[in-house]
Amino acid sequence: MAWVPAAESAVEDLMPRLLPVEPCDLTEDFDPSVPPRTPQEYLRRVQIEAAQCPDVVVAQIDPKKLKRKQSVNVSLSGCQPAPEGYSPTLQWQQQQVSQFSSVRWSVNKHRSHWKSQQLDSNVTMVGFPPLLSIVSRMNQATVTSVLEYLTNWFGERDFTPELGRWLYALLACLEKPLLPEAHSLIRQLARRCSEVRLLVDNKDDERVPALNLLICLVSRYFDQRDLADEPS
């Protein structure tokens, strides 16, 4: 007589057969302990073993073992809090976002003109710094690549005014919505700025407002609010 798994019809409703396997016939000379000699015997063996598996398997867990050894992994994805007296006011942050938005609007307005010019640092639009006019000619892939290079470079070095100008120009030319790569990079940049800020001894150091500015733009203009400085 033919042997058919009891729950076969119910299983096939959820998982239809992919191979036309005939029901196993136990009257044949079939020994499950012997390695299969044909593909058909192999498929029959799989069919029998699957039918013998319980529909539901419950793991037996000893709660006492869980309490004895537990490890907690904490991901520090946010910025380092600003030292006392280093955090900018909310009004200052709002002013920087407003000014940055105006710069981006101007960049987008004149981007077509700059792209038509030869890539020369001496060719700029009146009222715009040479660096910004150069970066605006780059496509988004290049902007992201340069931003990645400088962010990684900054990860091992101190902050300089020249680096700040490059980062500001790249952020001004970074199009929204952000690509995943750019999203990760600007968060990495803000975190690095917060780390360097902790190492600055004097709150009147010229690096402090520049670092605050980059953190502000990443967190408040590019909507990474969990990285924002708490207003002083």
JSON list of C-alpha atoms in Angstrom, two decimals:
[
{"chain": "A", "resi": 1, "resn": "MET", "atom": "CA", "xyz": [0.00, 0.00, 0.00]},
{"chain": "A", "resi": 2, "resn": "ALA", "atom": "CA", "xyz": [1.15, 3.54, -0.57]},
{"chain": "A", "resi": 3, "resn": "TRP", "atom": "CA", "xyz": [2.32, 5.65, 2.37]},
{"chain": "A", "resi": 4, "resn": "VAL", "atom": "CA", "xyz": [1.31, 9.32, 2.37]},
{"chain": "A", "resi": 5, "resn": "PRO", "atom": "CA", "xyz": [2.21, 11.80, 5.14]},
{"chain": "A", "resi": 6, "resn": "ALA", "atom": "CA", "xyz": [-0.85, 12.69, 7.19]},
{"chain": "A", "resi": 7, "resn": "ALA", "atom": "CA", "xyz": [-0.35, 16.45, 6.98]},
{"chain": "A", "resi": 8, "resn": "GLU", "atom": "CA", "xyz": [0.67, 16.47, 3.32]},
{"chain": "A", "resi": 9, "resn": "SER", "atom": "CA", "xyz": [-2.43, 18.22, 2.01]},
{"chain": "A", "resi": 10, "resn": "ALA", "atom": "CA", "xyz": [-2.21, 20.96, 4.65]},
{"chain": "A", "resi": 11, "resn": "VAL", "atom": "CA", "xyz": [1.46, 21.57, 3.98]},
{"chain": "A", "resi": 12, "resn": "GLU", "atom": "CA", "xyz": [0.98, 21.73, 0.22]},
{"chain": "A", "resi": 13, "resn": "ASP", "atom": "CA", "xyz": [-1.57, 24.51, 0.68]},
{"chain": "A", "resi": 14, "resn": "LEU", "atom": "CA", "xyz": [1.27, 26.68, 2.00]},
{"chain": "A", "resi": 15, "resn": "MET", "atom": "CA", "xyz": [4.22, 25.12, 0.17]},
{"chain": "A", "resi": 16, "resn": "PRO", "atom": "CA", "xyz": [3.24, 23.58, -3.18]},
{"chain": "A", "resi": 17, "resn": "ARG", "atom": "CA", "xyz": [5.46, 20.82, -4.52]},
{"chain": "A", "resi": 18, "resn": "LEU", "atom": "CA", "xyz": [8.29, 21.88, -6.74]},
{"chain": "A", "resi": 19, "resn": "LEU", "atom": "CA", "xyz": [9.16, 18.34, -7.86]},
{"chain": "A", "resi": 20, "resn": "PRO", "atom": "CA", "xyz": [6.68, 15.64, -8.92]},
{"chain": "A", "resi": 21, "resn": "VAL", "atom": "CA", "xyz": [7.56, 13.03, -6.26]},
{"chain": "A", "resi": 22, "resn": "GLU", "atom": "CA", "xyz": [5.31, 10.01, -6.11]},
{"chain": "A", "resi": 23, "resn": "PRO", "atom": "CA", "xyz": [4.14, 8.77, -2.68]},
{"chain": "A", "resi": 24, "resn": "CYS", "atom": "CA", "xyz": [6.54, 6.34, -1.00]},
{"chain": "A", "resi": 25, "resn": "ASP", "atom": "CA", "xyz": [5.50, 2.70, -1.35]},
{"chain": "A", "resi": 26, "resn": "LEU", "atom": "CA", "xyz": [6.64, 0.78, 1.73]},
{"chain": "A", "resi": 27, "resn": "THR", "atom": "CA", "xyz": [5.94, -2.55, 0.02]},
{"chain": "A", "resi": 28, "resn": "GLU", "atom": "CA", "xyz": [8.95, -2.01, -2.21]},
{"chain": "A", "resi": 29, "resn": "ASP", "atom": "CA", "xyz": [12.38, -3.23, -1.18]},
{"chain": "A", "resi": 30, "resn": "PHE", "atom": "CA", "xyz": [13.28, 0.13, 0.39]},
{"chain": "A", "resi": 31, "resn": "ASP", "atom": "CA", "xyz": [15.67, 0.30, 3.35]},
{"chain": "A", "resi": 32, "resn": "PRO", "atom": "CA", "xyz": [16.01, 3.85, 4.81]},
{"chain": "A", "resi": 33, "resn": "SER", "atom": "CA", "xyz": [19.31, 2.86, 6.49]},
{"chain": "A", "resi": 34, "resn": "VAL", "atom": "CA", "xyz": [20.95, 2.16, 3.13]},
{"chain": "A", "resi": 35, "resn": "PRO", "atom": "CA", "xyz": [22.37, 5.13, 1.19]},
{"chain": "A", "resi": 36, "resn": "PRO", "atom": "CA", "xyz": [20.08, 6.07, -1.72]},
{"chain": "A", "resi": 37, "resn": "ARG", "atom": "CA", "xyz": [21.01, 4.55, -5.07]},
{"chain": "A", "resi": 38, "resn": "THR", "atom": "CA", "xyz": [18.84, 6.72, -7.28]},
{"chain": "A", "resi": 39, "resn": "PRO", "atom": "CA", "xyz": [17.53, 10.31, -7.20]},
{"chain": "A", "resi": 40, "resn": "GLN", "atom": "CA", "xyz": [14.04, 8.91, -6.64]},
{"chain": "A", "resi": 41, "resn": "GLU", "atom": "CA", "xyz": [15.16, 7.03, -3.53]},
{"chain": "A", "resi": 42, "resn": "TYR", "atom": "CA", "xyz": [16.85, 10.18, -2.23]},
{"chain": "A", "resi": 43, "resn": "LEU", "atom": "CA", "xyz": [13.70, 12.24, -2.67]},
{"chain": "A", "resi": 44, "resn": "ARG", "atom": "CA", "xyz": [11.62, 9.57, -0.98]},
{"chain": "A", "resi": 45, "resn": "ARG", "atom": "CA", "xyz": [14.05, 9.53, 1.95]},
{"chain": "A", "resi": 46, "resn": "VAL", "atom": "CA", "xyz": [13.70, 13.33, 2.28]},
{"chain": "A", "resi": 47, "resn": "GLN", "atom": "CA", "xyz": [9.92, 12.97, 2.14]},
{"chain": "A", "resi": 48, "resn": "ILE", "atom": "CA", "xyz": [9.88, 10.42, 4.94]},
{"chain": "A", "resi": 49, "resn": "GLU", "atom": "CA", "xyz": [12.26, 12.45, 7.15]},
{"chain": "A", "resi": 50, "resn": "ALA", "atom": "CA", "xyz": [10.21, 15.61, 6.64]},
{"chain": "A", "resi": 51, "resn": "ALA", "atom": "CA", "xyz": [7.03, 13.82, 7.64]},
{"chain": "A", "resi": 52, "resn": "GLN", "atom": "CA", "xyz": [8.68, 12.67, 10.86]},
{"chain": "A", "resi": 53, "resn": "CYS", "atom": "CA", "xyz": [9.59, 16.20, 11.92]},
{"chain": "A", "resi": 54, "resn": "PRO", "atom": "CA", "xyz": [7.18, 17.82, 14.41]},
{"chain": "A", "resi": 55, "resn": "ASP", "atom": "CA", "xyz": [5.14, 20.76, 13.19]},
{"chain": "A", "resi": 56, "resn": "VAL", "atom": "CA", "xyz": [6.23, 22.89, 16.16]},
{"chain": "A", "resi": 57, "resn": "VAL", "atom": "CA", "xyz": [9.58, 22.79, 17.95]},
{"chain": "A", "resi": 58, "resn": "VAL", "atom": "CA", "xyz": [9.97, 24.44, 21.35]},
{"chain": "A", "resi": 59, "resn": "ALA", "atom": "CA", "xyz": [13.44, 25.26, 22.66]},
{"chain": "A", "resi": 60, "resn": "GLN", "atom": "CA", "xyz": [14.04, 24.44, 26.30]},
{"chain": "A", "resi": 61, "resn": "ILE", "atom": "CA", "xyz": [15.82, 27.48, 27.80]},
{"chain": "A", "resi": 62, "resn": "ASP", "atom": "CA", "xyz": [17.04, 27.67, 31.36]},
{"chain": "A", "resi": 63, "resn": "PRO", "atom": "CA", "xyz": [16.33, 31.24, 32.60]},
{"chain": "A", "resi": 64, "resn": "LYS", "atom": "CA", "xyz": [19.04, 30.89, 35.25]},
{"chain": "A", "resi": 65, "resn": "LYS", "atom": "CA", "xyz": [21.74, 30.60, 32.60]},
{"chain": "A", "resi": 66, "resn": "LEU", "atom": "CA", "xyz": [20.56, 33.79, 30.92]},
{"chain": "A", "resi": 67, "resn": "LYS", "atom": "CA", "xyz": [20.78, 35.72, 34.17]},
{"chain": "A", "resi": 68, "resn": "ARG", "atom": "CA", "xyz": [24.33, 34.56, 34.92]},
{"chain": "A", "resi": 69, "resn": "LYS", "atom": "CA", "xyz": [25.98, 35.69, 31.71]},
{"chain": "A", "resi": 70, "resn": "GLN", "atom": "CA", "xyz": [24.57, 38.59, 29.78]},
{"chain": "A", "resi": 71, "resn": "SER", "atom": "CA", "xyz": [26.42, 40.99, 27.54]},
{"chain": "A", "resi": 72, "resn": "VAL", "atom": "CA", "xyz": [24.99, 44.32, 26.50]},
{"chain": "A", "resi": 73, "resn": "ASN", "atom": "CA", "xyz": [26.25, 45.96, 23.32]},
{"chain": "A", "resi": 74, "resn": "VAL", "atom": "CA", "xyz": [25.75, 49.73, 23.30]},
{"chain": "A", "resi": 75, "resn": "SER", "atom": "CA", "xyz": [26.11, 51.58, 20.02]},
{"chain": "A", "resi": 76, "resn": "LEU", "atom": "CA", "xyz": [27.38, 55.13, 20.49]},
{"chain": "A", "resi": 77, "resn": "SER", "atom": "CA", "xyz": [25.85, 56.55, 17.34]},
{"chain": "A", "resi": 78, "resn": "GLY", "atom": "CA", "xyz": [25.26, 60.05, 18.68]},
{"chain": "A", "resi": 79, "resn": "CYS", "atom": "CA", "xyz": [27.57, 63.02, 19.08]},
{"chain": "A", "resi": 80, "resn": "GLN", "atom": "CA", "xyz": [29.62, 63.67, 22.18]},
{"chain": "A", "resi": 81, "resn": "PRO", "atom": "CA", "xyz": [27.89, 66.31, 24.33]},
{"chain": "A", "resi": 82, "resn": "ALA", "atom": "CA", "xyz": [29.51, 69.72, 24.15]},
{"chain": "A", "resi": 83, "resn": "PRO", "atom": "CA", "xyz": [31.55, 70.77, 27.19]},
{"chain": "A", "resi": 84, "resn": "GLU", "atom": "CA", "xyz": [29.97, 73.41, 29.37]},
{"chain": "A", "resi": 85, "resn": "GLY", "atom": "CA", "xyz": [30.02, 76.77, 27.60]},
{"chain": "A", "resi": 86, "resn": "TYR", "atom": "CA", "xyz": [30.85, 75.28, 24.19]},
{"chain": "A", "resi": 87, "resn": "SER", "atom": "CA", "xyz": [27.32, 74.56, 22.94]},
{"chain": "A", "resi": 88, "resn": "PRO", "atom": "CA", "xyz": [25.79, 77.21, 20.65]},
{"chain": "A", "resi": 89, "resn": "THR", "atom": "CA", "xyz": [22.47, 78.87, 21.36]},
{"chain": "A", "resi": 90, "resn": "LEU", "atom": "CA", "xyz": [19.34, 77.77, 19.53]},
{"chain": "A", "resi": 91, "resn": "GLN", "atom": "CA", "xyz": [19.09, 81.20, 17.90]},
{"chain": "A", "resi": 92, "resn": "TRP", "atom": "CA", "xyz": [22.63, 80.90, 16.56]},
{"chain": "A", "resi": 93, "resn": "GLN", "atom": "CA", "xyz": [21.87, 77.44, 15.14]},
{"chain": "A", "resi": 94, "resn": "GLN", "atom": "CA", "xyz": [18.70, 78.67, 13.47]},
{"chain": "A", "resi": 95, "resn": "GLN", "atom": "CA", "xyz": [20.59, 81.58, 11.92]},
{"chain": "A", "resi": 96, "resn": "GLN", "atom": "CA", "xyz": [23.23, 79.24, 10.52]},
{"chain": "A", "resi": 97, "resn": "VAL", "atom": "CA", "xyz": [20.61, 76.94, 9.01]},
{"chain": "A", "resi": 98, "resn": "SER", "atom": "CA", "xyz": [18.86, 79.90, 7.41]},
{"chain": "A", "resi": 99, "resn": "GLN", "atom": "CA", "xyz": [22.09, 81.25, 5.94]},
{"chain": "A", "resi": 100, "resn": "PHE", "atom": "CA", "xyz": [23.13, 77.80, 4.73]},
{"chain": "A", "resi": 101, "resn": "SER", "atom": "CA", "xyz": [19.74, 77.35, 3.06]},
{"chain": "A", "resi": 102, "resn": "SER", "atom": "CA", "xyz": [20.26, 80.63, 1.19]},
{"chain": "A", "resi": 103, "resn": "VAL", "atom": "CA", "xyz": [23.71, 79.50, 0.04]},
{"chain": "A", "resi": 104, "resn": "ARG", "atom": "CA", "xyz": [22.30, 76.23, -1.27]},
{"chain": "A", "resi": 105, "resn": "TRP", "atom": "CA", "xyz": [19.52, 78.09, -3.08]},
{"chain": "A", "resi": 106, "resn": "SER", "atom": "CA", "xyz": [22.10, 80.30, -4.79]},
{"chain": "A", "resi": 107, "resn": "VAL", "atom": "CA", "xyz": [24.25, 77.31, -5.69]},
{"chain": "A", "resi": 108, "resn": "ASN", "atom": "CA", "xyz": [21.32, 75.53, -7.32]},
{"chain": "A", "resi": 109, "resn": "LYS", "atom": "CA", "xyz": [20.30, 78.70, -9.14]},
{"chain": "A", "resi": 110, "resn": "HIS", "atom": "CA", "xyz": [23.70, 79.22, -10.71]},
{"chain": "A", "resi": 111, "resn": "ARG", "atom": "CA", "xyz": [24.78, 75.58, -11.01]},
{"chain": "A", "resi": 112, "resn": "SER", "atom": "CA", "xyz": [23.95, 75.43, -14.71]},
{"chain": "A", "resi": 113, "resn": "HIS", "atom": "CA", "xyz": [26.10, 78.50, -15.36]},
{"chain": "A", "resi": 114, "resn": "TRP", "atom": "CA", "xyz": [29.07, 77.14, -13.44]},
{"chain": "A", "resi": 115, "resn": "LYS", "atom": "CA", "xyz": [28.87, 73.78, -15.17]},
{"chain": "A", "resi": 116, "resn": "SER", "atom": "CA", "xyz": [29.13, 75.54, -18.53]},
{"chain": "A", "resi": 117, "resn": "GLN", "atom": "CA", "xyz": [32.41, 77.17, -17.49]},
{"chain": "A", "resi": 118, "resn": "GLN", "atom": "CA", "xyz": [35.79, 75.50, -17.71]},
{"chain": "A", "resi": 119, "resn": "LEU", "atom": "CA", "xyz": [36.88, 73.95, -14.39]},
{"chain": "A", "resi": 120, "resn": "ASP", "atom": "CA", "xyz": [39.23, 76.75, -13.37]},
{"chain": "A", "resi": 121, "resn": "SER", "atom": "CA", "xyz": [39.59, 78.20, -9.88]},
{"chain": "A", "resi": 122, "resn": "ASN", "atom": "CA", "xyz": [39.92, 81.67, -11.42]},
{"chain": "A", "resi": 123, "resn": "VAL", "atom": "CA", "xyz": [36.44, 81.48, -13.02]},
{"chain": "A", "resi": 124, "resn": "THR", "atom": "CA", "xyz": [33.81, 82.22, -10.40]},
{"chain": "A", "resi": 125, "resn": "MET", "atom": "CA", "xyz": [30.45, 83.86, -10.05]},
{"chain": "A", "resi": 126, "resn": "VAL", "atom": "CA", "xyz": [30.49, 87.27, -8.45]},
{"chain": "A", "resi": 127, "resn": "GLY", "atom": "CA", "xyz": [29.76, 87.01, -4.74]},
{"chain": "A", "resi": 128, "resn": "PHE", "atom": "CA", "xyz": [30.73, 83.33, -4.43]},
{"chain": "A", "resi": 129, "resn": "PRO", "atom": "CA", "xyz": [34.05, 81.97, -3.13]},
{"chain": "A", "resi": 130, "resn": "PRO", "atom": "CA", "xyz": [36.17, 80.09, -5.68]},
{"chain": "A", "resi": 131, "resn": "LEU", "atom": "CA", "xyz": [35.96, 76.80, -3.77]},
{"chain": "A", "resi": 132, "resn": "LEU", "atom": "CA", "xyz": [32.17, 76.77, -3.78]},
{"chain": "A", "resi": 133, "resn": "SER", "atom": "CA", "xyz": [32.00, 77.48, -7.50]},
{"chain": "A", "resi": 134, "resn": "ILE", "atom": "CA", "xyz": [34.41, 74.60, -8.17]},
{"chain": "A", "resi": 135, "resn": "VAL", "atom": "CA", "xyz": [32.58, 72.07, -6.00]},
{"chain": "A", "resi": 136, "resn": "SER", "atom": "CA", "xyz": [29.25, 73.01, -7.56]},
{"chain": "A", "resi": 137, "resn": "ARG", "atom": "CA", "xyz": [30.51, 71.75, -10.92]},
{"chain": "A", "resi": 138, "resn": "MET", "atom": "CA", "xyz": [31.00, 68.26, -9.52]},
{"chain": "A", "resi": 139, "resn": "ASN", "atom": "CA", "xyz": [28.37, 65.59, -9.99]},
{"chain": "A", "resi": 140, "resn": "GLN", "atom": "CA", "xyz": [26.90, 63.94, -6.90]},
{"chain": "A", "resi": 141, "resn": "ALA", "atom": "CA", "xyz": [29.13, 60.88, -7.16]},
{"chain": "A", "resi": 142, "resn": "THR", "atom": "CA", "xyz": [32.22, 63.10, -7.06]},
{"chain": "A", "resi": 143, "resn": "VAL", "atom": "CA", "xyz": [30.86, 65.24, -4.23]},
{"chain": "A", "resi": 144, "resn": "THR", "atom": "CA", "xyz": [30.21, 62.09, -2.19]},
{"chain": "A", "resi": 145, "resn": "SER", "atom": "CA", "xyz": [33.65, 60.66, -2.99]},
{"chain": "A", "resi": 146, "resn": "VAL", "atom": "CA", "xyz": [35.47, 63.83, -1.95]},
{"chain": "A", "resi": 147, "resn": "LEU", "atom": "CA", "xyz": [33.33, 64.08, 1.19]},
{"chain": "A", "resi": 148, "resn": "GLU", "atom": "CA", "xyz": [34.22, 60.48, 2.05]},
{"chain": "A", "resi": 149, "resn": "TYR", "atom": "CA", "xyz": [37.93, 61.12, 1.53]},
{"chain": "A", "resi": 150, "resn": "LEU", "atom": "CA", "xyz": [37.98, 64.25, 3.67]},
{"chain": "A", "resi": 151, "resn": "THR", "atom": "CA", "xyz": [35.82, 62.72, 6.40]},
{"chain": "A", "resi": 152, "resn": "ASN", "atom": "CA", "xyz": [38.17, 59.73, 6.64]},
{"chain": "A", "resi": 153, "resn": "TRP", "atom": "CA", "xyz": [41.16, 62.07, 6.56]},
{"chain": "A", "resi": 154, "resn": "PHE", "atom": "CA", "xyz": [39.61, 64.16, 9.34]},
{"chain": "A", "resi": 155, "resn": "GLY", "atom": "CA", "xyz": [39.10, 60.99, 11.37]},
{"chain": "A", "resi": 156, "resn": "GLU", "atom": "CA", "xyz": [42.85, 60.78, 11.97]},
{"chain": "A", "resi": 157, "resn": "ARG", "atom": "CA", "xyz": [43.81, 64.46, 12.05]},
{"chain": "A", "resi": 158, "resn": "ASP", "atom": "CA", "xyz": [42.96, 67.75, 13.69]},
{"chain": "A", "resi": 159, "resn": "PHE", "atom": "CA", "xyz": [40.53, 70.30, 12.31]},
{"chain": "A", "resi": 160, "resn": "THR", "atom": "CA", "xyz": [41.84, 73.16, 10.16]},
{"chain": "A", "resi": 161, "resn": "PRO", "atom": "CA", "xyz": [40.10, 76.20, 8.61]},
{"chain": "A", "resi": 162, "resn": "GLU", "atom": "CA", "xyz": [40.91, 74.89, 5.11]},
{"chain": "A", "resi": 163, "resn": "LEU", "atom": "CA", "xyz": [39.23, 71.59, 5.89]},
{"chain": "A", "resi": 164, "resn": "GLY", "atom": "CA", "xyz": [36.22, 73.43, 7.26]},
{"chain": "A", "resi": 165, "resn": "ARG", "atom": "CA", "xyz": [35.80, 75.42, 4.05]},
{"chain": "A", "resi": 166, "resn": "TRP", "atom": "CA", "xyz": [35.96, 72.26, 1.95]},
{"chain": "A", "resi": 167, "resn": "LEU", "atom": "CA", "xyz": [33.41, 70.47, 4.12]},
{"chain": "A", "resi": 168, "resn": "TYR", "atom": "CA", "xyz": [31.06, 73.45, 4.07]},
{"chain": "A", "resi": 169, "resn": "ALA", "atom": "CA", "xyz": [31.23, 73.65, 0.27]},
{"chain": "A", "resi": 170, "resn": "LEU", "atom": "CA", "xyz": [30.62, 69.93, -0.12]},
{"chain": "A", "resi": 171, "resn": "LEU", "atom": "CA", "xyz": [27.60, 70.03, 2.20]},
{"chain": "A", "resi": 172, "resn": "ALA", "atom": "CA", "xyz": [26.26, 73.03, 0.29]},
{"chain": "A", "resi": 173, "resn": "CYS", "atom": "CA", "xyz": [26.37, 71.01, -2.93]},
{"chain": "A", "resi": 174, "resn": "LEU", "atom": "CA", "xyz": [25.05, 67.77, -1.46]},
{"chain": "A", "resi": 175, "resn": "GLU", "atom": "CA", "xyz": [21.62, 67.12, -2.93]},
{"chain": "A", "resi": 176, "resn": "LYS", "atom": "CA", "xyz": [18.58, 65.99, -0.93]},
{"chain": "A", "resi": 177, "resn": "PRO", "atom": "CA", "xyz": [17.20, 63.44, -0.41]},
{"chain": "A", "resi": 178, "resn": "LEU", "atom": "CA", "xyz": [20.48, 61.96, 0.71]},
{"chain": "A", "resi": 179, "resn": "LEU", "atom": "CA", "xyz": [21.81, 58.72, -0.66]},
{"chain": "A", "resi": 180, "resn": "PRO", "atom": "CA", "xyz": [22.59, 56.10, 1.99]},
{"chain": "A", "resi": 181, "resn": "GLU", "atom": "CA", "xyz": [26.33, 56.63, 1.54]},
{"chain": "A", "resi": 182, "resn": "ALA", "atom": "CA", "xyz": [26.02, 60.39, 2.05]},
{"chain": "A", "resi": 183, "resn": "HIS", "atom": "CA", "xyz": [23.71, 59.89, 5.03]},
{"chain": "A", "resi": 184, "resn": "SER", "atom": "CA", "xyz": [26.31, 57.74, 6.76]},
{"chain": "A", "resi": 185, "resn": "LEU", "atom": "CA", "xyz": [29.15, 60.12, 5.90]},
{"chain": "A", "resi": 186, "resn": "ILE", "atom": "CA", "xyz": [27.58, 63.27, 7.30]},
{"chain": "A", "resi": 187, "resn": "ARG", "atom": "CA", "xyz": [26.73, 61.46, 10.54]},
{"chain": "A", "resi": 188, "resn": "GLN", "atom": "CA", "xyz": [30.32, 60.27, 10.76]},
{"chain": "A", "resi": 189, "resn": "LEU", "atom": "CA", "xyz": [31.45, 63.84, 10.14]},
{"chain": "A", "resi": 190, "resn": "ALA", "atom": "CA", "xyz": [29.28, 65.29, 12.92]},
{"chain": "A", "resi": 191, "resn": "ARG", "atom": "CA", "xyz": [30.45, 62.68, 15.41]},
{"chain": "A", "resi": 192, "resn": "ARG", "atom": "CA", "xyz": [34.08, 63.41, 14.57]},
{"chain": "A", "resi": 193, "resn": "CYS", "atom": "CA", "xyz": [33.49, 67.15, 15.03]},
{"chain": "A", "resi": 194, "resn": "SER", "atom": "CA", "xyz": [32.06, 66.50, 18.49]},
{"chain": "A", "resi": 195, "resn": "GLU", "atom": "CA", "xyz": [35.09, 64.35, 19.40]},
{"chain": "A", "resi": 196, "resn": "VAL", "atom": "CA", "xyz": [37.58, 67.03, 18.32]},
{"chain": "A", "resi": 197, "resn": "ARG", "atom": "CA", "xyz": [35.60, 69.68, 20.18]},
{"chain": "A", "resi": 198, "resn": "LEU", "atom": "CA", "xyz": [36.17, 67.79, 23.43]},
{"chain": "A", "resi": 199, "resn": "LEU", "atom": "CA", "xyz": [39.92, 68.18, 22.92]},
{"chain": "A", "resi": 200, "resn": "VAL", "atom": "CA", "xyz": [39.80, 71.96, 22.54]},
{"chain": "A", "resi": 201, "resn": "ASP", "atom": "CA", "xyz": [41.02, 73.57, 25.76]},
{"chain": "A", "resi": 202, "resn": "ASN", "atom": "CA", "xyz": [39.61, 77.04, 25.26]},
{"chain": "A", "resi": 203, "resn": "LYS", "atom": "CA", "xyz": [35.99, 77.72, 24.31]},
{"chain": "A", "resi": 204, "resn": "ASP", "atom": "CA", "xyz": [37.16, 80.87, 22.49]},
{"chain": "A", "resi": 205, "resn": "ASP", "atom": "CA", "xyz": [39.31, 78.81, 20.14]},
{"chain": "A", "resi": 206, "resn": "GLU", "atom": "CA", "xyz": [38.43, 79.57, 16.49]},
{"chain": "A", "resi": 207, "resn": "ARG", "atom": "CA", "xyz": [37.82, 75.88, 15.86]},
{"chain": "A", "resi": 208, "resn": "VAL", "atom": "CA", "xyz": [34.84, 75.75, 18.22]},
{"chain": "A", "resi": 209, "resn": "PRO", "atom": "CA", "xyz": [32.34, 77.79, 16.13]},
{"chain": "A", "resi": 210, "resn": "ALA", "atom": "CA", "xyz": [33.46, 75.97, 12.96]},
{"chain": "A", "resi": 211, "resn": "LEU", "atom": "CA", "xyz": [32.92, 72.57, 14.56]},
{"chain": "A", "resi": 212, "resn": "ASN", "atom": "CA", "xyz": [29.60, 73.73, 16.00]},
{"chain": "A", "resi": 213, "resn": "LEU", "atom": "CA", "xyz": [28.57, 74.91, 12.54]},
{"chain": "A", "resi": 214, "resn": "LEU", "atom": "CA", "xyz": [29.19, 71.54, 10.89]},
{"chain": "A", "resi": 215, "resn": "ILE", "atom": "CA", "xyz": [27.35, 69.69, 13.67]},
{"chain": "A", "resi": 216, "resn": "CYS", "atom": "CA", "xyz": [24.49, 72.17, 13.35]},
{"chain": "A", "resi": 217, "resn": "LEU", "atom": "CA", "xyz": [24.16, 71.75, 9.59]},
{"chain": "A", "resi": 218, "resn": "VAL", "atom": "CA", "xyz": [24.26, 67.96, 9.72]},
{"chain": "A", "resi": 219, "resn": "SER", "atom": "CA", "xyz": [21.77, 67.72, 12.57]},
{"chain": "A", "resi": 220, "resn": "ARG", "atom": "CA", "xyz": [19.34, 70.55, 11.85]},
{"chain": "A", "resi": 221, "resn": "TYR", "atom": "CA", "xyz": [19.49, 71.13, 8.10]},
{"chain": "A", "resi": 222, "resn": "PHE", "atom": "CA", "xyz": [19.92, 67.49, 7.06]},
{"chain": "A", "resi": 223, "resn": "ASP", "atom": "CA", "xyz": [17.43, 66.32, 9.71]},
{"chain": "A", "resi": 224, "resn": "GLN", "atom": "CA", "xyz": [19.78, 64.23, 11.86]},
{"chain": "A", "resi": 225, "resn": "ARG", "atom": "CA", "xyz": [18.17, 65.64, 15.01]},
{"chain": "A", "resi": 226, "resn": "ASP", "atom": "CA", "xyz": [19.60, 63.00, 17.36]},
{"chain": "A", "resi": 227, "resn": "LEU", "atom": "CA", "xyz": [23.04, 64.56, 16.72]},
{"chain": "A", "resi": 228, "resn": "ALA", "atom": "CA", "xyz": [22.00, 68.14, 17.52]},
{"chain": "A", "resi": 229, "resn": "ASP", "atom": "CA", "xyz": [23.64, 70.13, 20.28]},
{"chain": "A", "resi": 230, "resn": "GLU", "atom": "CA", "xyz": [21.47, 71.03, 23.22]},
{"chain": "A", "resi": 231, "resn": "PRO", "atom": "CA", "xyz": [21.16, 74.85, 23.23]},
{"chain": "A", "resi": 232, "resn": "SER", "atom": "CA", "xyz": [23.25, 76.55, 25.87]}
]
